[in-house]
Amino acid sequence: MEAKGLITLINPNQIYPPIAPYALDVLSTALEAAGFETHIIDLTFHLDDWKQELQEYFRARSPLLVGVTCRNTDTVYAFEQRPFVNEYKAVIDEVRRWTGAPLITGGVGFSTMPFALVDYFGVDFGVKGPGEKIICDLALALTDGLPVDGIPGLLVNEGPGKVVRVPPPVLSGRPAPVFPPVSFGAAGHYESRAWQADTERPYTRRSGEPYKVDNLRYYRVGGLGSILTKNGCVFKCTQCVEPDAKGTQFARRSVGSVVDEMEALTGQGIHDLHTTDSEFNLSIAHSKKLLREIVKRRDGAGSSPLRDLKLWIYCQPAPFDEEYAELLAAAGCAGVNVGADHVRPEMLDGWKVTGKGTRYYDFDDTVRLVELCHRYGMLTMVEALFGMPGETRETMRECVDRMMDLDATVTGFSLGLRLFPYMDLAISLAERCDGVRSLPGLQSNNATRPIVLKPLRQCSGPIEYERQFMFDESGGFRLVCYFSPELPEDPATVDSPNGIWRESVEFLWNHIPKSEHFRVMLPTISGSSADDNNYADNPFLTSLNRQGYTGAFWAHWRDREAILSGAGPLGALAAEAAR
């Protein structure tokens, strides 16, 4: 059957170690099922000739629609504040030179500020949240010459400074709500996006095929594959973007389709798979069903490639019982990364909460999780996040001491929060600023004046509201972050809009004995340490990949000095082979 048209999908990400653009596999699966031919242009592997790659491609082809994925807006690292959207815009501008096809953008990073980015990129359309249904609806409308303003959930660029979103369907069958232009409802804030996702079919994952994502190549140079078991999150943690960006309900994928996909990836030689869910253990009944299916296939009579699976997961401290730990181990789980965030109840109250606003774990849950993981032979990384309102030297000290006592494989401490427009924390800070005052703790490395945020109700629309978290009044980058003003800092630092919280960083480095530094990740300021734990273009991570290590990078953190020197186990083997 002849294809209905060609859809070209572009990955503009050029950060190393590279992460496979899973979203493009998801979109191409849906588009191909709808009868379209899809091509993927992956610029990750064209660092120096990406313009030539685009030119040669579009000179030979005329796609119906071009999609660009925006996985991250920036590094989300409060001490670096490195934007990526300018690099994405350069790619989009170059695409515009060579094709008149309409452009659509999406992705998790894009979904944190979609109106502002449609306007900034100058693209025709955007999708907030899962894109597989909406991009198919758009492609079919373009094929048939139908209007696009009736496609639910589609963001439409109506000219500079004007982006509108077609209201989504109401699942009960009632007419879609009509919101005033300046409202969180019009922006699509905090609603279910489960209807946007395809949960029944396995996503087609390929390796070595022209104009497709080369998953095996990514594994060989990046050390991990990826698997999604559900989309969205029913929880409402105040510093998290995912319930807004991905939706407030779980869109659970069918167990069979997920495990089929895992079997296809491991069959291609991609043995280390990391979950990309918000958190793997939330909706634990679904997670257990999936693990049982993996175990069933691993232990079956055939020779399933899942026997070579090494699974790496993100999770929360609860729910996590012994049955779950046993299932994880039996399914081949190698390591568990747990976002415990803090130990003090008053710090977690109102922060790590369910959709109803109640805290869903305490530190005893983290202690039990680490004990269970170690009992069943799984590595652990426990992470804390410092800088929320109310954080002090004493709350940091207690958190460090109690987390270090856990003796996790690695313990990570982050400091400072990157603010995104639809986080509950960002919304409340904008309300407190009220467009007339700055607040202690608001900070940007590029700020030249006090940071004054406006609540959405004072803005002309979502574009203006979202832009202030990424750009200053003149259009320059100013990524807004937050640090508790009660941290151990000089008042001059707290009062400065571009102050650097050096004393808090130094406190963490000095409080933990040097003899224990091998098993911790600590925040760094540029030039302060070689142990930078930021992911983008990280020397340790790129060294890992060059030497052939696979799996979650933190699993090798304790051995980083030997690995960086080339004297790690794999480096020693390579040297021996060379001799």
mmCIF file with all atom_site columns, C-alpha atoms in Angstrom, residues 406-472:
data_model
loop_
_atom_site.group_PDB
_atom_site.id
_atom_site.type_symbol
_atom_site.label_atom_id
_atom_site.label_alt_id
_atom_site.label_comp_id
_atom_site.label_asym_id
_atom_site.label_entity_id
_atom_site.label_seq_id
_atom_site.pdbx_PDB_ins_code
_atom_site.Cartn_x
_atom_site.Cartn_y
_atom_site.Cartn_z
_atom_site.occupancy
_atom_site.B_iso_or_equiv
_atom_site.pdbx_formal_charge
_atom_site.auth_seq_id
_atom_site.auth_comp_id
_atom_site.auth_asym_id
_atom_site.auth_atom_id
_atom_site.pdbx_PDB_model_num
ATOM 1  C CA . LEU A 1 406 ? 22.539 4.343  54.822 1.00 0.00 ? 406 LEU A CA 1
ATOM 2  C CA . ASP A 1 407 ? 25.716 3.199  53.054 1.00 0.00 ? 407 ASP A CA 1
ATOM 3  C CA . ALA A 1 408 ? 24.070 3.302  49.646 1.00 0.00 ? 408 ALA A CA 1
ATOM 4  C CA . THR A 1 409 ? 26.329 2.527  46.697 1.00 0.00 ? 409 THR A CA 1
ATOM 5  C CA . VAL A 1 410 ? 26.285 6.247  45.898 1.00 0.00 ? 410 VAL A CA 1
ATOM 6  C CA . THR A 1 411 ? 24.605 9.178  47.623 1.00 0.00 ? 411 THR A CA 1
ATOM 7  C CA . GLY A 1 412 ? 23.932 12.308 45.592 1.00 0.00 ? 412 GLY A CA 1
ATOM 8  C CA . PHE A 1 413 ? 23.356 15.812 46.962 1.00 0.00 ? 413 PHE A CA 1
ATOM 9  C CA . SER A 1 414 ? 22.011 18.548 44.694 1.00 0.00 ? 414 SER A CA 1
ATOM 10 C CA . LEU A 1 415 ? 21.590 22.201 45.601 1.00 0.00 ? 415 LEU A CA 1
ATOM 11 C CA . GLY A 1 416 ? 19.204 24.713 44.073 1.00 0.00 ? 416 GLY A CA 1
ATOM 12 C CA . LEU A 1 417 ? 16.115 24.348 41.930 1.00 0.00 ? 417 LEU A CA 1
ATOM 13 C CA . ARG A 1 418 ? 15.586 25.342 38.324 1.00 0.00 ? 418 ARG A CA 1
ATOM 14 C CA . LEU A 1 419 ? 12.137 26.924 38.195 1.00 0.00 ? 419 LEU A CA 1
ATOM 15 C CA . PHE A 1 420 ? 9.711  26.081 35.380 1.00 0.00 ? 420 PHE A CA 1
ATOM 16 C CA . PRO A 1 421 ? 6.451  27.949 34.819 1.00 0.00 ? 421 PRO A CA 1
ATOM 17 C CA . TYR A 1 422 ? 3.947  25.315 35.924 1.00 0.00 ? 422 TYR A CA 1
ATOM 18 C CA . MET A 1 423 ? 5.701  23.879 38.989 1.00 0.00 ? 423 MET A CA 1
ATOM 19 C CA . ASP A 1 424 ? 3.612  24.544 42.069 1.00 0.00 ? 424 ASP A CA 1
ATOM 20 C CA . LEU A 1 425 ? 6.649  26.220 43.645 1.00 0.00 ? 425 LEU A CA 1
ATOM 21 C CA . ALA A 1 426 ? 7.103  28.519 40.653 1.00 0.00 ? 426 ALA A CA 1
ATOM 22 C CA . ILE A 1 427 ? 3.411  29.416 40.592 1.00 0.00 ? 427 ILE A CA 1
ATOM 23 C CA . SER A 1 428 ? 3.469  30.315 44.301 1.00 0.00 ? 428 SER A CA 1
ATOM 24 C CA . LEU A 1 429 ? 6.653  32.389 43.958 1.00 0.00 ? 429 LEU A CA 1
ATOM 25 C CA . ALA A 1 430 ? 5.155  34.299 41.026 1.00 0.00 ? 430 ALA A CA 1
ATOM 26 C CA . GLU A 1 431 ? 2.058  35.002 43.126 1.00 0.00 ? 431 GLU A CA 1
ATOM 27 C CA . ARG A 1 432 ? 4.205  36.269 45.989 1.00 0.00 ? 432 ARG A CA 1
ATOM 28 C CA . CYS A 1 433 ? 6.219  38.493 43.653 1.00 0.00 ? 433 CYS A CA 1
ATOM 29 C CA . ASP A 1 434 ? 2.914  39.793 42.278 1.00 0.00 ? 434 ASP A CA 1
ATOM 30 C CA . GLY A 1 435 ? 4.755  41.554 39.468 1.00 0.00 ? 435 GLY A CA 1
ATOM 31 C CA . VAL A 1 436 ? 6.069  44.264 41.811 1.00 0.00 ? 436 VAL A CA 1
ATOM 32 C CA . ARG A 1 437 ? 8.723  42.714 44.081 1.00 0.00 ? 437 ARG A CA 1
ATOM 33 C CA . SER A 1 438 ? 11.589 40.293 44.027 1.00 0.00 ? 438 SER A CA 1
ATOM 34 C CA . LEU A 1 439 ? 11.938 37.581 46.649 1.00 0.00 ? 439 LEU A CA 1
ATOM 35 C CA . PRO A 1 440 ? 15.085 36.428 48.471 1.00 0.00 ? 440 PRO A CA 1
ATOM 36 C CA . GLY A 1 441 ? 16.312 33.226 46.863 1.00 0.00 ? 441 GLY A CA 1
ATOM 37 C CA . LEU A 1 442 ? 15.363 34.010 43.262 1.00 0.00 ? 442 LEU A CA 1
ATOM 38 C CA . GLN A 1 443 ? 18.582 33.804 41.266 1.00 0.00 ? 443 GLN A CA 1
ATOM 39 C CA . SER A 1 444 ? 19.994 33.635 37.746 1.00 0.00 ? 444 SER A CA 1
ATOM 40 C CA . ASN A 1 445 ? 23.637 33.685 36.697 1.00 0.00 ? 445 ASN A CA 1
ATOM 41 C CA . ASN A 1 446 ? 22.743 36.153 33.940 1.00 0.00 ? 446 ASN A CA 1
ATOM 42 C CA . ALA A 1 447 ? 20.498 38.438 35.972 1.00 0.00 ? 447 ALA A CA 1
ATOM 43 C CA . THR A 1 448 ? 21.377 42.128 35.720 1.00 0.00 ? 448 THR A CA 1
ATOM 44 C CA . ARG A 1 449 ? 18.545 43.354 37.933 1.00 0.00 ? 449 ARG A CA 1
ATOM 45 C CA . PRO A 1 450 ? 16.291 41.901 40.633 1.00 0.00 ? 450 PRO A CA 1
ATOM 46 C CA . ILE A 1 451 ? 14.095 39.067 39.337 1.00 0.00 ? 451 ILE A CA 1
ATOM 47 C CA . VAL A 1 452 ? 10.434 40.047 39.560 1.00 0.00 ? 452 VAL A CA 1
ATOM 48 C CA . LEU A 1 453 ? 7.974  37.388 38.429 1.00 0.00 ? 453 LEU A CA 1
ATOM 49 C CA . LYS A 1 454 ? 4.414  38.049 37.320 1.00 0.00 ? 454 LYS A CA 1
ATOM 50 C CA . PRO A 1 455 ? 1.560  35.635 38.041 1.00 0.00 ? 455 PRO A CA 1
ATOM 51 C CA . LEU A 1 456 ? -0.308 34.386 34.995 1.00 0.00 ? 456 LEU A CA 1
ATOM 52 C CA . ARG A 1 457 ? -3.342 36.578 35.760 1.00 0.00 ? 457 ARG A CA 1
ATOM 53 C CA . GLN A 1 458 ? -1.169 39.700 35.229 1.00 0.00 ? 458 GLN A CA 1
ATOM 54 C CA . CYS A 1 459 ? 0.274  38.492 31.927 1.00 0.00 ? 459 CYS A CA 1
ATOM 55 C CA . SER A 1 460 ? -1.078 38.991 28.432 1.00 0.00 ? 460 SER A CA 1
ATOM 56 C CA . GLY A 1 461 ? -1.148 35.215 28.045 1.00 0.00 ? 461 GLY A CA 1
ATOM 57 C CA . PRO A 1 462 ? 0.849  32.015 28.515 1.00 0.00 ? 462 PRO A CA 1
ATOM 58 C CA . ILE A 1 463 ? 3.690  33.229 26.261 1.00 0.00 ? 463 ILE A CA 1
ATOM 59 C CA . GLU A 1 464 ? 4.533  36.172 28.496 1.00 0.00 ? 464 GLU A CA 1
ATOM 60 C CA . TYR A 1 465 ? 4.099  34.104 31.655 1.00 0.00 ? 465 TYR A CA 1
ATOM 61 C CA . GLU A 1 466 ? 6.362  31.270 30.456 1.00 0.00 ? 466 GLU A CA 1
ATOM 62 C CA . ARG A 1 467 ? 9.062  33.472 28.902 1.00 0.00 ? 467 ARG A CA 1
ATOM 63 C CA . GLN A 1 468 ? 10.017 35.126 32.193 1.00 0.00 ? 468 GLN A CA 1
ATOM 64 C CA . PHE A 1 469 ? 11.413 31.827 33.504 1.00 0.00 ? 469 PHE A CA 1
ATOM 65 C CA . MET A 1 470 ? 13.870 31.556 30.582 1.00 0.00 ? 470 MET A CA 1
ATOM 66 C CA . PHE A 1 471 ? 14.385 35.065 29.151 1.00 0.00 ? 471 PHE A CA 1
ATOM 67 C CA . ASP A 1 472 ? 14.859 38.566 30.529 1.00 0.00 ? 472 ASP A CA 1
#
